[in-house]
Every structure is written in structure tokens, then in C-alpha cells.
Amino acid sequence: MDNLKAIVESLLFVSDTSLTIDKIKTVLEIEDRKAIHNVLTTLAEEYESQKRGFFLAEVAGGYQLRTRPEYGQWIRRLKQTRPARLSRAALETLAVIAYKQPVLRSDIEHLRGVDCGGILRMLLERRLIRVLGRKDLPGRPIIYGTTKRFLELFDLKDLGDLPTPKDLQALGEAWPNDST
Amino acid sequence: MDNLKAIVESLLFVSDTSLTIDKIKTVLEIEDRKAIHNVLTTLAEEYESQKRGFFLAEVAGGYQLRTRPEYGQWIRRLKQTRPARLSRAALETLAVIAYKQPVLRSDIEHLRGVDCGGILRMLLERRLIRVLGRKDLPGRPIIYGTTKRFLELFDLKDLGDLPTPKDLQALGEAWPNDST
Amino acid sequence: MVEQIQDQTPYYVHLGDLFDGPMDLLVHLVKKNELDIYDIPIALITKQYLEYLKLMKALNIDIAGEFLLMAATLVHIKSRMLLPTQDEPEGEEDDPRMEIVRPLAEYLQLKYAAEDLVKRNQLDWDVFVREHCDDDTEFVDEGSENLVQVSLFELIDAFQEIIKQVSPEHFLNITVDTISVKSRISQIADILEQRGSVTFQKLFETQATKGDIIVTFLAILEMARSQVIRIMQHVSSGIIRIFHG
């Protein structure tokens, strides 16, 4: 396949989730992971050097074309939509789950000092968190964890991409905003 | 706007309909039709000369990025492997089966209040549900249950991890503010 | 008939709907007073915390149990601080304040983590993928870059200022009925429809009685909570302005 680069690009172009190398292998029926990896690297470099309007993002274990963040303002104007942004309370709850998973509702509420039932429900409905299992405790409480969608939403390669608590502390010289 | 080309490209990239020059003018708040036209021409030429996986099509009085027709076969293969989204009705049916299994079609239809024949067939084809057996009743009705694939689709280890309606109730109401 | 009766019931807001719980209120107070969380003047914080609860109560806002529990904890720590220390000077471990310092420190870290998430390139806000999205919901103009979103706490601080100007005494025993809040909400909505935005102060200018002021304030809170409006503060002038959500 001498036009492998263009074909991979067309796949990336139409895919609405991040594409793994394995997936590309299956679709194109080729065995050469290395070749696919090289093509992806070349594409990413081209988008950079040519200052295209989009870039190749590595998210949730795969690759995805995304528009450059600096043009977000124009795209929001084009779409004229207000995406459902998460509230601060929801973000905090997500942060607890991301860092402490596998985690129980009671642990989350202990940390946040408030009831989180409604937020957990909403996060489940939006598939940003999921049920990892149940704990062997009275009432068999649900254990929560984050999903692939969570990674996609926040542009994370994997959970290791989150700053460590130490990084956060360093970042914490300025007070966190308490804007709603 | 010195990065006009990249911005216009990012707009074309996200737009799901063809973009007219007028629309681009409005979004970017610029008056210069000629500049936009030039940028579009440049982009079209670049996609050609660089043999990208997509091209700039002039359709319906506007412009739209489209994958090259010669790669259509690969894109169709990609789309086939993509897990199709389930309709609301299919999800409801699946939920009834998940919670009530082993369950008869008549029970499902009684609960949902509508005929489910088509949906059951589709769920069977997608291997999300399976025939567990036949009940010792007149007509020997089929007993349905969910599959391993169902668990995979919903990121569940086993059926015991499925959140119960009671679990959801325990979470309380979802926050209306977040479900925007 | 039934509706009428319901509408005459006192206006009822749950504090937990407006604020993120007692920890959030504590963080706000610590931040406002520019305190070191590891050396909190417990008497000051307790006093301000209780003042908040008092104001909420005066506004007929239902205070959730966790807020009261925190109040009790603060008061308890305060009283333990007053006890004469025995023999040796206290080590950090014996400092009664540690009871809230540890959870507070952990809570702060969580807030930083949440903030870090916000700073990332969020899908469908900063970055977009090609997808066929439905184009409902309304157009949002992000407005001037010199505006920052304000928290409800800051709003209450601003409200306290207004009360001070109008009447220094307390205003307990004022019943606010749902009808007046509802009609005030629709008045404010009218104003916003005409002008797009209005300053916080402006909404109170025409108000005569204390009751009216509270009605206006509750209307604003309710509108902010249901995201009908957005409340922004000008960075340099400090003027708070209310926008259509």
C-alpha cells in the first residue's frame, strides 16, 4: 500500500472515537505495526510543521484528529452551541474518582464533605464513570472508576497522564478558584 | 488574522454541512470575501499536491472536507467494525432483559407496553442477548438472557456488578444543572 | 386553588443546592482572609462561619446537616484551643485544629485536581472532533475577556455590602413568599432580555423595603442556580454584572 499515509489519514478523518493501531491493522489487513506507527508520526509532524487547523492527539490509548485548542473560540462561534460543561462539584467528584479509583461513594463523600449521589448518577449517565464492581462489605457497595470517555473528554492518554498529587501541590501556590 | 488558513481549515474540519463563504465571514467577523476565497483555493491545492486523505469539495453552494472516493472501501470497513449505537428502545429492551433474565418475550412486551420482535432479533444478531431455552408452556416460548458481549459493551465484570434500580434510587436525583 | 396555596408558602432554598458544602465555605473563608491553612485562627474562622449560617437562616435558606456539623466541629475545636495546655508546649499532633486541617488540605488538593482538569483541552470546548452533532441549544457569547465568573460566596459578600448600606440591623422574621420571588425572576429576565446584562447593584437600586431586597437576592440566586443567568465580575473595577445564561 504505497498510499498508506493517505488511507490512514482518511480513517482518522472519519472516525469519531480515537483509533488504536490495532484497529487500523484490522481494517487495513496489514501486519506491520511499525509501518502504521511511522505513518502516524509523519502525519503528526506534518500537521505541526504545516500549521494545519487540526492536530493528531494521542488520547485514550489511540489517535484522533482534533482541532487546535487556539481555534476553539471560532469553532464555538460556528457551532453556536453551548456544550454541557461540568459543574465544579461534578469536576471535583470526577477528580476524586480519577485519583482514588477504585473508590466507594462513601469515600468520595467523606472527602468532599457532602452527599454526591446526584452527581454520581449524572456522571454514570454521561458515561464518564462506571461501576468497577462491588465491595465485599455489608450492602455490597458499588466501586466506581473512570471510563475511556473521561480520558477523551480531558485529552488524556491514560490515567498516568494526570498530574501526581505532588505536581498538584507545586501548582497549588495560587489558590484554587472557587467560581461556580 | 494571519492564521486565517488554519482557522478556516479548523472550521471546515468540524462542520457537518458544507460551509458557505458568507457563513465563514459571519463566524470570523471579517469582510474580505476575497481573502477567504483565496484561503479556500490554497487549501484545496495543498490537499491535492500533498495527496492528503481528504479533499475540499464544492457542494451545495459551499465547501466541505470529504475523504477521497478511492479510500471508500477502507472507510466502509472501518464503519462496519464500529459498534453501532443502540436506540432508546433497544436499550430499554436490553435493560429489561438484563434485570429480569431469564425472561420471556411476553414479559418484556408487557413491561415495555410495545411489540419487541424486531428489537429482539436485532439484539440477537448483535449477540447482546441469547436464547437461554424454552419454557414449558403452550407454544414453548423462548427464554432470553444477556451475553458476555453485553457485559463487555457496558464495561461490566459480571452481572452482579450491574447497578440495580435500587442503587440508582440510593443515589437520588441527578442534578438538573449538570444534565444540560 | 391548590397552586395558589402552594405559591403562598415561604420561599425555600436548600443551602446544599447553592454551595458545595461546608468544606467549600471553609475554603472560601480561609482564602478571603488570606490565611495559612496550617495556622488557622480558629476563633475568627468560627465567627465568620457562624455569621454565614446566620445570614442563610435569615434568608430562609435551609441549612443542610453537614453545615451544622461543621459548625459544631469548629466550635468544639475553638473550645479545646481555650483549654489550658498541660505541661509541654503542644506538638503538631496535639493541635486540636488538625481535626479540620487534614481534611481541608486533602480537599484543597482535590480542588487543584479539579482545576487541572478544567485547564486541559476539553473536548467540545477547546478541541473538537469531526462528528455529527445535533445543533440545538442557544448561542453563547463569552463576553469580554476582562470578566471572570464569580462564585455564589462572592455574591453573598456583595449582598452583605448592600444590606449594610440599606439597613444595618438584622432582618429576621421576614417571610418571603414564592410569588414575589417568581415575579421578580420574570422582571429580571425582562431586563436581561432588553439589555443583555445588568449590574448587580442596579437591581437593588429601586428596591424600597428590606423584604424587596431579599426577594431580589433570592431571585438572583435561583436564576444562577438554574443557570438562567451567569454572574461575572470585572477584574479591575470589581463591578458584578449579571448576564443571560
Coordinates of C-alpha atoms in Angstrom, one line a residue:
Chain A
M1 CA 0.0 0.0 0.0
D2 CA 2.0 2.9 -1.2
N3 CA -0.6 5.5 -0.2
L4 CA -0.8 4.1 3.4
K5 CA -0.4 7.6 4.8
A6 CA -3.4 9.0 2.9
I7 CA -5.5 6.0 3.8
V8 CA -4.7 6.2 7.5
E9 CA -5.4 9.9 7.3
S10 CA -8.8 9.2 5.8
L11 CA -9.6 6.7 8.5
L12 CA -8.6 9.2 11.2
F13 CA -10.7 11.8 9.4
V14 CA -13.9 9.8 9.6
S15 CA -13.5 8.1 12.9
D16 CA -15.5 9.6 15.8
T17 CA -13.5 7.8 18.5
S18 CA -9.8 7.5 19.0
L19 CA -8.3 4.8 16.7
T20 CA -5.8 2.3 18.0
I21 CA -3.0 0.9 15.9
D22 CA -4.6 -2.5 16.4
K23 CA -7.9 -1.2 14.9
I24 CA -6.1 0.3 11.9
K25 CA -4.3 -3.0 11.4
T26 CA -7.5 -4.9 11.4
V27 CA -9.3 -2.6 9.0
L28 CA -6.4 -2.4 6.5
E29 CA -5.5 -6.1 6.9
I30 CA -1.8 -5.4 7.4
E31 CA 0.5 -6.8 10.0
D32 CA 3.2 -4.2 10.1
R33 CA 2.5 -2.2 13.3
K34 CA 5.7 -0.3 12.8
A35 CA 4.6 1.0 9.4
I36 CA 1.4 2.3 10.8
H37 CA 3.2 3.9 13.7
N38 CA 5.6 5.6 11.3
V39 CA 2.8 6.9 9.2
L40 CA 1.0 8.3 12.3
T41 CA 4.2 10.0 13.4
T42 CA 4.7 11.5 10.0
L43 CA 1.2 12.8 9.9
A44 CA 1.5 14.4 13.3
E45 CA 4.7 16.1 12.2
E46 CA 3.2 17.3 9.0
Y47 CA 0.2 18.9 10.8
E48 CA 2.6 20.7 13.1
S49 CA 5.1 21.9 10.5
Q50 CA 2.3 22.9 8.1
K51 CA 0.4 24.6 10.9
R52 CA -2.8 22.9 9.9
G53 CA -6.1 23.7 11.7
F54 CA -6.1 20.3 13.5
F55 CA -3.5 18.0 15.1
L56 CA -3.1 14.4 15.9
A57 CA -4.0 13.8 19.5
E58 CA -3.0 10.8 21.5
V59 CA -6.0 10.1 23.7
A60 CA -7.5 7.1 25.5
G61 CA -4.9 4.7 24.1
G62 CA -5.4 5.7 20.5
Y63 CA -5.1 8.5 18.0
Q64 CA -7.6 11.1 17.0
L65 CA -7.7 14.2 14.8
R66 CA -8.7 17.2 16.8
T67 CA -8.9 20.9 16.1
R68 CA -6.2 23.1 17.7
P69 CA -7.2 24.5 21.0
E70 CA -6.3 28.0 20.0
Y71 CA -9.2 28.0 17.4
G72 CA -11.8 26.7 19.9
Q73 CA -13.3 30.2 20.1
W74 CA -14.1 30.3 16.4
I75 CA -15.5 26.8 16.4
R76 CA -17.7 27.6 19.3
R77 CA -19.0 30.5 17.3
L78 CA -19.6 28.3 14.3
K79 CA -21.4 25.6 16.3
Q80 CA -23.3 28.2 18.3
T81 CA -23.9 25.6 20.9
R82 CA -23.2 25.5 24.5
P83 CA -21.7 22.2 25.3
A84 CA -22.8 20.9 28.7
R85 CA -19.9 21.9 30.8
L86 CA -19.4 20.1 34.0
S87 CA -20.1 22.0 37.2
R88 CA -17.4 22.5 39.8
A89 CA -19.0 19.9 42.0
A90 CA -19.1 17.4 39.2
L91 CA -15.4 18.1 38.4
E92 CA -14.4 17.6 42.0
T93 CA -16.2 14.4 42.2
L94 CA -14.6 13.2 39.0
A95 CA -11.2 14.2 40.3
V96 CA -11.7 12.1 43.4
I97 CA -12.7 9.1 41.4
A98 CA -9.9 9.5 38.9
Y99 CA -7.3 9.7 41.6
K100 CA -8.7 7.3 44.2
Q101 CA -10.2 4.6 42.0
P102 CA -11.4 2.0 42.7
V103 CA -13.4 4.1 45.1
L104 CA -16.7 3.9 47.1
R105 CA -19.3 6.5 47.2
S106 CA -18.7 6.8 51.0
D107 CA -15.0 7.6 50.4
I108 CA -15.9 10.3 47.9
E109 CA -18.4 11.9 50.2
H110 CA -16.1 11.8 53.1
L111 CA -13.5 13.7 51.1
R112 CA -15.9 16.3 49.7
G113 CA -17.9 16.6 52.9
V114 CA -21.3 16.5 51.0
D115 CA -23.7 14.0 49.5
C116 CA -22.6 13.1 46.0
G117 CA -25.5 10.7 44.9
G118 CA -27.0 13.0 42.3
I119 CA -23.6 13.9 40.8
L120 CA -22.6 10.2 40.6
R121 CA -25.8 9.4 38.9
M122 CA -25.3 12.2 36.3
L123 CA -21.6 11.1 35.8
L124 CA -22.8 7.5 35.3
E125 CA -25.5 8.7 32.8
R126 CA -22.9 10.6 30.9
R127 CA -20.6 7.5 31.0
L128 CA -17.7 9.4 32.5
I129 CA -17.6 7.0 35.4
R130 CA -18.5 3.3 35.6
V131 CA -19.2 0.6 38.0
L132 CA -16.0 -1.4 38.6
G133 CA -17.6 -3.9 40.8
R134 CA -18.9 -4.3 44.3
K135 CA -17.1 -4.3 47.6
D136 CA -17.3 -7.2 49.9
L137 CA -18.9 -5.2 52.6
P138 CA -22.4 -5.0 54.1
G139 CA -24.8 -3.7 51.4
R140 CA -22.2 -4.7 48.8
P141 CA -21.5 -1.0 47.9
I142 CA -20.6 -0.1 44.3
I143 CA -17.0 0.6 43.4
Y144 CA -16.5 3.4 40.9
G145 CA -13.9 4.2 38.3
T146 CA -13.5 6.4 35.3
T147 CA -14.1 5.5 31.7
K148 CA -12.5 5.8 28.3
R149 CA -14.8 8.7 27.7
F150 CA -13.4 10.5 30.7
L151 CA -9.9 10.2 29.1
E152 CA -11.3 11.5 25.8
L153 CA -13.1 14.4 27.4
F154 CA -10.0 15.7 29.1
D155 CA -7.4 14.9 26.4
L156 CA -5.6 12.3 28.5
K157 CA -3.5 9.5 27.0
D158 CA -4.2 7.3 30.0
L159 CA -4.7 7.8 33.8
G160 CA -0.9 8.1 34.2
D161 CA -1.2 11.4 32.3
L162 CA -2.9 13.1 35.3
P163 CA -0.6 15.2 37.4
T164 CA 0.7 13.5 40.5
P165 CA -0.5 14.8 43.9
K166 CA 3.0 16.2 44.2
D167 CA 2.6 18.2 41.0
L168 CA -0.7 19.5 42.2
Q169 CA 0.9 20.7 45.4
A170 CA 3.5 22.6 43.4
L171 CA 0.8 24.0 41.3
G172 CA -1.1 24.9 44.4
E173 CA 0.8 28.1 45.1
A174 CA -2.1 30.1 43.8
W175 CA -5.4 29.4 45.4
P176 CA -7.9 27.4 43.5
N177 CA -10.7 29.3 42.0
D178 CA -14.0 28.9 43.7
S179 CA -16.0 30.2 40.9
T180 CA -19.1 28.2 40.2
Chain B
M1 CA -5.8 37.2 11.2
D2 CA -2.5 35.8 9.9
N3 CA -3.5 32.2 10.6
L4 CA -6.7 32.6 8.6
K5 CA -5.9 29.5 6.6
A6 CA -5.6 27.3 9.7
I7 CA -8.7 28.7 11.2
V8 CA -10.8 28.2 8.1
E9 CA -9.4 24.7 7.9
S10 CA -10.5 24.0 11.5
L11 CA -14.0 25.3 10.7
L12 CA -14.2 23.0 7.6
F13 CA -12.9 20.2 9.7
V14 CA -15.7 20.3 12.3
S15 CA -18.5 21.3 10.1
D16 CA -21.0 18.6 9.3
T17 CA -22.6 20.5 6.5
S18 CA -21.0 22.5 3.7
L19 CA -19.8 25.9 4.7
T20 CA -20.5 29.0 2.6
I21 CA -18.1 31.9 2.3
D22 CA -20.9 34.0 3.9
K23 CA -21.0 31.7 6.9
I24 CA -17.3 31.9 7.3
K25 CA -17.4 35.7 7.0
T26 CA -20.0 35.8 9.8
V27 CA -18.3 33.5 12.1
L28 CA -14.9 35.1 11.7
E29 CA -16.3 38.7 11.6
I30 CA -14.3 39.6 8.6
E31 CA -15.5 41.4 5.5
D32 CA -12.9 40.3 3.0
R33 CA -14.6 37.6 0.8
K34 CA -11.6 37.6 -1.4
A35 CA -9.3 36.6 1.4
I36 CA -11.5 33.7 2.4
H37 CA -11.8 32.6 -1.2
N38 CA -8.0 32.7 -1.6
V39 CA -7.5 30.6 1.5
L40 CA -10.0 28.0 0.3
T41 CA -8.2 27.8 -3.0
T42 CA -4.9 27.4 -1.3
L43 CA -6.3 24.6 1.0
A44 CA -7.8 22.8 -2.0
E45 CA -4.4 22.9 -3.8
E46 CA -2.5 21.8 -0.8
Y47 CA -4.7 18.8 -0.3
E48 CA -4.2 17.9 -4.0
S49 CA -0.4 18.3 -4.1
Q50 CA 0.2 16.7 -0.8
K51 CA -2.1 13.8 -1.6
R52 CA -4.0 14.0 1.6
G53 CA -6.7 11.5 2.6
F54 CA -9.4 14.1 2.0
F55 CA -10.1 16.9 -0.4
L56 CA -12.1 20.1 -0.5
A57 CA -15.4 19.5 -2.2
E58 CA -17.5 22.3 -3.5
V59 CA -21.0 21.3 -2.7
A60 CA -24.4 22.9 -2.3
G61 CA -23.0 26.4 -2.7
G62 CA -20.4 25.8 -0.1
Y63 CA -17.2 23.9 0.8
Q64 CA -16.8 20.7 2.6
L65 CA -13.9 18.4 3.5
R66 CA -14.5 14.9 2.3
T67 CA -12.5 11.7 2.2
R68 CA -11.2 10.7 -1.2
P69 CA -13.5 8.3 -3.0
E70 CA -10.7 5.9 -3.7
Y71 CA -10.4 5.2 0.0
G72 CA -14.1 4.5 0.4
Q73 CA -13.6 0.7 0.7
W74 CA -11.4 1.2 3.8
I75 CA -13.7 3.6 5.4
R76 CA -16.6 1.3 4.9
R77 CA -14.6 -1.5 6.6
L78 CA -13.9 0.8 9.5
K79 CA -17.5 1.8 9.9
Q80 CA -18.6 -1.9 9.9
T81 CA -16.3 -2.7 12.8
R82 CA -17.7 0.2 14.8
P83 CA -20.2 -0.8 17.4
A84 CA -23.4 0.7 16.2
R85 CA -25.2 2.8 18.7
L86 CA -28.3 1.3 20.3
S87 CA -31.6 3.1 20.0
R88 CA -33.5 4.1 23.1
A89 CA -36.0 1.3 22.5
A90 CA -33.2 -1.2 22.2
L91 CA -31.6 0.0 25.3
E92 CA -34.8 -0.3 27.2
T93 CA -35.4 -3.8 26.0
L94 CA -31.8 -4.7 26.8
A95 CA -32.3 -3.3 30.3
V96 CA -35.4 -5.3 30.9
I97 CA -33.6 -8.5 29.8
A98 CA -30.5 -7.7 31.9
Y99 CA -32.5 -7.2 35.1
K100 CA -35.3 -9.7 34.6
Q101 CA -33.4 -12.6 33.0
P102 CA -34.3 -15.4 32.4
V103 CA -37.2 -13.6 30.8
L104 CA -39.9 -14.3 28.2
R105 CA -40.7 -12.1 25.3
S106 CA -44.2 -11.7 26.6
D107 CA -42.8 -10.4 29.9
I108 CA -40.6 -7.9 28.1
E109 CA -43.5 -6.7 26.0
H110 CA -45.8 -6.5 29.0
L111 CA -43.2 -4.3 30.7
R112 CA -42.5 -2.0 27.8
G113 CA -46.0 -2.0 26.5
V114 CA -45.0 -2.5 22.9
D115 CA -44.1 -5.2 20.5
C116 CA -40.4 -6.0 20.7
G117 CA -39.9 -8.7 18.0
G118 CA -37.8 -6.5 15.7
I119 CA -35.6 -5.3 18.5
L120 CA -35.1 -8.8 19.9
R121 CA -34.0 -10.0 16.6
M122 CA -31.5 -7.2 16.3
L123 CA -30.1 -7.8 19.8
L124 CA -29.8 -11.5 19.0
E125 CA -27.9 -10.6 15.7
R126 CA -25.6 -8.3 17.6
R127 CA -25.0 -11.1 20.1
L128 CA -26.1 -8.9 23.0
I129 CA -28.8 -11.3 24.1
R130 CA -29.2 -15.1 23.6
V131 CA -31.7 -17.8 23.9
L132 CA -31.4 -19.5 27.2
G133 CA -34.0 -22.1 26.5
R134 CA -37.8 -22.6 26.1
K135 CA -40.4 -22.5 28.7
D136 CA -42.7 -25.4 29.4
L137 CA -45.7 -23.5 28.4
P138 CA -48.1 -23.7 25.4
G139 CA -46.2 -22.6 22.4
R140 CA -42.9 -23.2 24.2
P141 CA -42.0 -19.5 24.4
I142 CA -38.3 -18.6 24.2
I143 CA -36.4 -17.5 27.3
Y144 CA -33.9 -14.7 26.8
G145 CA -30.8 -13.7 28.7
T146 CA -27.8 -11.4 28.1
T147 CA -24.4 -12.5 26.7
K148 CA -20.8 -12.0 27.6
R149 CA -20.7 -9.4 24.9
F150 CA -23.4 -7.4 26.7
L151 CA -21.0 -7.3 29.7
E152 CA -18.2 -6.1 27.5
L153 CA -20.3 -3.4 25.9
F154 CA -21.1 -2.0 29.3
D155 CA -17.7 -2.5 30.9
L156 CA -19.1 -4.9 33.5
K157 CA -17.1 -7.8 35.0
D158 CA -20.2 -9.8 35.7
L159 CA -24.0 -9.4 36.0
G160 CA -23.7 -8.9 39.8
D161 CA -22.0 -5.6 39.0
L162 CA -24.9 -4.2 37.1
P163 CA -26.2 -1.3 39.1
T164 CA -29.7 -2.1 40.3
P165 CA -32.6 0.3 40.2
K166 CA -32.2 0.4 44.0
D167 CA -28.6 1.5 43.6
L168 CA -29.8 4.3 41.4
Q169 CA -32.5 5.2 43.8
A170 CA -29.9 5.4 46.6
L171 CA -28.0 7.9 44.5
G172 CA -31.0 10.2 44.5
E173 CA -32.0 12.6 41.8
A174 CA -29.5 13.6 39.2
W175 CA -28.5 17.3 39.4
P176 CA -30.6 19.0 36.8
N177 CA -27.9 21.7 36.4
D178 CA -25.4 19.2 35.1
S179 CA -27.5 17.4 32.7
T180 CA -27.8 20.4 30.4
Chain C
M1 CA -56.6 26.7 44.1
V2 CA -54.1 24.3 45.2
E3 CA -51.4 26.1 43.2
Q4 CA -52.3 29.3 44.8
I5 CA -51.9 27.9 48.3
Q6 CA -48.6 26.4 47.3
D7 CA -47.4 29.6 46.0
Q8 CA -48.0 31.4 49.2
T9 CA -45.7 29.0 51.1
P10 CA -42.5 30.6 52.2
Y11 CA -39.7 30.5 49.7
Y12 CA -37.4 27.7 50.4
V13 CA -33.9 27.1 49.1
H14 CA -31.5 24.4 50.2
L15 CA -28.1 25.7 51.1
G16 CA -26.6 22.5 49.7
D17 CA -28.1 23.4 46.3
L18 CA -26.3 26.7 46.3
F19 CA -23.0 25.7 47.8
D20 CA -20.7 22.8 47.6
G21 CA -20.8 22.0 51.3
P22 CA -19.1 23.1 54.4
M23 CA -15.6 22.4 53.2
D24 CA -16.2 24.8 50.3
L25 CA -17.4 27.5 52.7
L26 CA -14.3 27.0 54.8
V27 CA -12.0 27.3 51.8
H28 CA -13.8 30.5 50.8
L29 CA -13.2 32.0 54.3
V30 CA -9.6 30.9 54.5
K31 CA -9.0 32.3 51.1
K32 CA -10.9 35.5 51.8
N33 CA -8.8 36.2 54.9
E34 CA -5.6 35.0 53.2
L35 CA -4.8 32.5 55.9
D36 CA -2.3 29.7 56.1
I37 CA -4.4 26.6 56.4
Y38 CA -1.8 25.1 58.7
D39 CA -2.2 28.0 61.1
I40 CA -5.8 29.0 61.1
P41 CA -7.1 31.5 63.7
I42 CA -9.9 29.3 64.7
A43 CA -11.9 31.9 66.6
L44 CA -12.0 34.2 63.6
I45 CA -13.0 31.4 61.2
T46 CA -15.6 30.1 63.5
K47 CA -17.1 33.5 63.9
Q48 CA -17.3 34.1 60.2
Y49 CA -18.6 30.7 59.5
L50 CA -21.4 31.1 62.0
E51 CA -22.2 34.6 60.5
Y52 CA -22.7 32.9 57.2
L53 CA -25.1 30.4 58.6
K54 CA -27.0 33.2 60.4
L55 CA -27.4 35.1 57.1
M56 CA -28.6 32.0 55.4
K57 CA -31.1 31.4 58.1
A58 CA -32.3 34.9 57.9
L59 CA -32.9 34.4 54.2
N60 CA -35.0 31.3 54.9
I61 CA -32.4 29.1 53.2
D62 CA -32.5 25.6 54.5
I63 CA -29.1 24.7 56.0
A64 CA -28.1 21.1 55.4
G65 CA -27.0 19.0 58.3
E66 CA -23.4 18.9 57.2
F67 CA -23.1 22.6 57.5
L68 CA -24.3 22.4 61.1
L69 CA -22.0 19.5 61.8
M70 CA -19.0 21.6 60.6
A71 CA -20.2 24.5 62.8
A72 CA -20.3 22.2 65.8
T73 CA -16.8 20.9 64.9
L74 CA -15.4 24.4 64.7
V75 CA -16.9 25.4 68.0
H76 CA -15.6 22.3 69.6
I77 CA -12.1 22.9 68.3
K78 CA -12.3 26.5 69.4
S79 CA -13.2 25.4 73.0
R80 CA -10.4 22.9 73.0
M81 CA -8.0 25.6 72.0
L82 CA -9.1 27.6 75.0
L83 CA -8.3 24.8 77.5
P84 CA -5.1 25.4 79.4
T85 CA -2.3 23.4 77.9
Q86 CA -0.8 20.8 80.2
D87 CA 3.0 20.7 80.7
E88 CA 4.9 20.7 77.4
P89 CA 4.1 23.0 74.6
E90 CA 1.9 21.2 72.1
G91 CA 3.3 19.3 69.3
E92 CA 1.5 19.5 65.9
E93 CA -0.2 16.2 66.6
D94 CA -1.9 17.7 69.7
D95 CA -3.1 20.8 67.9
P96 CA -6.9 20.5 68.0
R97 CA -7.1 22.3 64.7
M98 CA -5.6 19.3 63.0
E99 CA -9.0 17.8 63.0
I100 CA -10.1 20.2 60.2
V101 CA -6.6 21.0 58.8
R102 CA -6.1 17.5 57.4
P103 CA -9.4 17.1 55.6
L104 CA -9.1 20.7 54.5
A105 CA -5.6 20.1 53.0
E106 CA -6.9 17.0 51.2
Y107 CA -10.0 18.9 50.0
L108 CA -7.7 21.6 48.6
Q109 CA -5.7 19.1 46.7
L110 CA -8.9 17.8 45.2
K111 CA -9.8 21.3 44.2
Y112 CA -6.5 21.7 42.4
A113 CA -7.0 18.4 40.7
A114 CA -10.5 19.5 39.5
E115 CA -8.9 22.7 38.3
D116 CA -6.3 20.9 36.5
L117 CA -9.0 19.0 34.6
V118 CA -10.6 22.3 33.6
K119 CA -7.3 23.6 32.3
R120 CA -6.9 20.6 30.0
N121 CA -8.0 20.9 26.4
Q122 CA -11.6 19.9 26.9
L123 CA -13.3 18.0 24.1
D124 CA -16.1 20.1 22.6
W125 CA -14.9 23.2 24.2
D126 CA -11.2 23.7 23.3
V127 CA -10.8 21.0 20.9
F128 CA -13.3 19.4 18.5
V129 CA -13.5 16.2 16.6
R130 CA -15.4 15.7 13.5
E131 CA -18.8 14.4 14.5
H132 CA -22.3 14.8 13.6
C133 CA -23.7 16.8 16.4
D134 CA -27.2 18.0 16.8
D135 CA -27.4 21.7 16.8
D136 CA -29.8 22.6 19.5
T137 CA -29.1 24.9 22.5
E138 CA -28.6 28.5 22.3
F139 CA -25.8 30.7 21.2
V140 CA -23.4 31.9 23.8
D141 CA -21.2 34.9 23.6
E142 CA -18.4 34.5 26.1
G143 CA -18.4 38.3 26.6
S144 CA -15.5 40.5 27.5
E145 CA -12.3 38.8 28.5
N146 CA -12.0 41.1 31.5
L147 CA -14.8 39.3 33.2
V148 CA -14.4 36.3 35.5
Q149 CA -17.1 34.1 36.7
V150 CA -18.0 34.7 40.3
S151 CA -18.9 32.2 43.0
L152 CA -22.1 32.4 44.9
F153 CA -20.0 33.2 48.0
E154 CA -18.7 36.3 46.5
L155 CA -22.2 37.2 45.5
I156 CA -23.3 36.9 49.1
D157 CA -20.4 39.1 50.2
A158 CA -21.6 41.7 47.7
F159 CA -25.1 41.3 49.1
Q160 CA -23.9 41.8 52.6
E161 CA -22.5 45.1 51.5
I162 CA -25.8 46.2 50.1
I163 CA -27.6 45.2 53.3
K164 CA -25.1 47.3 55.3
Q165 CA -25.9 50.3 53.2
V166 CA -29.7 49.9 53.4
S167 CA -30.1 48.9 56.9
P168 CA -27.6 47.8 59.4
E169 CA -29.9 45.8 61.7
H170 CA -30.8 42.3 61.2
F171 CA -33.8 41.3 59.2
L172 CA -35.1 38.1 60.7
N173 CA -38.8 37.3 60.7
I174 CA -39.3 38.4 57.2
T175 CA -41.4 35.9 55.2
V176 CA -40.7 35.8 51.6
D177 CA -43.4 34.2 49.5
T178 CA -42.8 32.3 46.3
I179 CA -45.0 34.6 44.3
S180 CA -42.8 37.6 44.8
V181 CA -39.6 35.7 44.0
K182 CA -41.2 34.3 40.9
S183 CA -42.4 37.6 39.7
R184 CA -39.0 39.2 40.5
I185 CA -37.4 36.5 38.4
S186 CA -39.5 37.3 35.5
Q187 CA -38.8 41.0 35.9
I188 CA -35.1 40.4 35.9
A189 CA -35.5 38.2 32.9
D190 CA -37.3 41.1 31.1
I191 CA -34.4 43.4 32.0
L192 CA -31.9 41.0 30.7
E193 CA -33.8 40.4 27.5
Q194 CA -33.8 44.1 26.8
R195 CA -30.3 45.0 27.8
G196 CA -28.4 41.7 27.7
S197 CA -26.8 42.4 31.1
V198 CA -27.2 44.5 34.2
T199 CA -25.1 45.3 37.2
F200 CA -25.8 43.6 40.5
Q201 CA -26.1 46.9 42.2
K202 CA -28.6 48.2 39.7
L203 CA -31.1 45.5 40.5
F204 CA -31.3 46.8 44.1
E205 CA -31.5 50.5 43.4
T206 CA -35.2 50.7 43.0
Q207 CA -35.9 48.4 46.0
A208 CA -37.5 50.1 48.9
T209 CA -38.1 47.6 51.7
K210 CA -35.9 45.0 53.2
G211 CA -38.3 42.4 52.0
D212 CA -37.9 43.5 48.4
I213 CA -34.1 43.3 48.7
I214 CA -34.3 39.7 49.9
V215 CA -36.8 38.8 47.2
T216 CA -34.4 40.2 44.6
F217 CA -31.5 38.4 46.1
L218 CA -33.3 35.1 46.2
A219 CA -34.4 35.6 42.7
I220 CA -30.8 36.1 41.6
L221 CA -29.7 33.0 43.5
E222 CA -32.5 30.9 42.0
M223 CA -31.6 32.1 38.5
A224 CA -27.9 31.5 39.0
R225 CA -28.7 28.0 40.3
S226 CA -30.8 27.1 37.4
Q227 CA -28.2 28.6 35.1
V228 CA -30.6 31.1 33.6
I229 CA -28.0 33.8 34.3
R230 CA -24.3 34.0 34.6
I231 CA -22.7 36.2 37.2
M232 CA -19.4 37.9 36.2
Q233 CA -17.1 40.3 38.0
H234 CA -15.0 42.9 36.2
V235 CA -11.4 42.2 37.1
S236 CA -10.3 45.7 37.8
S237 CA -13.4 47.6 38.9
G238 CA -14.9 44.8 40.9
I239 CA -18.3 45.5 39.5
I240 CA -20.5 42.5 39.4
R241 CA -22.6 42.1 36.3
I242 CA -25.4 39.6 35.5
F243 CA -25.7 38.1 32.1
H244 CA -28.2 36.0 30.3
G245 CA -27.2 32.4 30.8

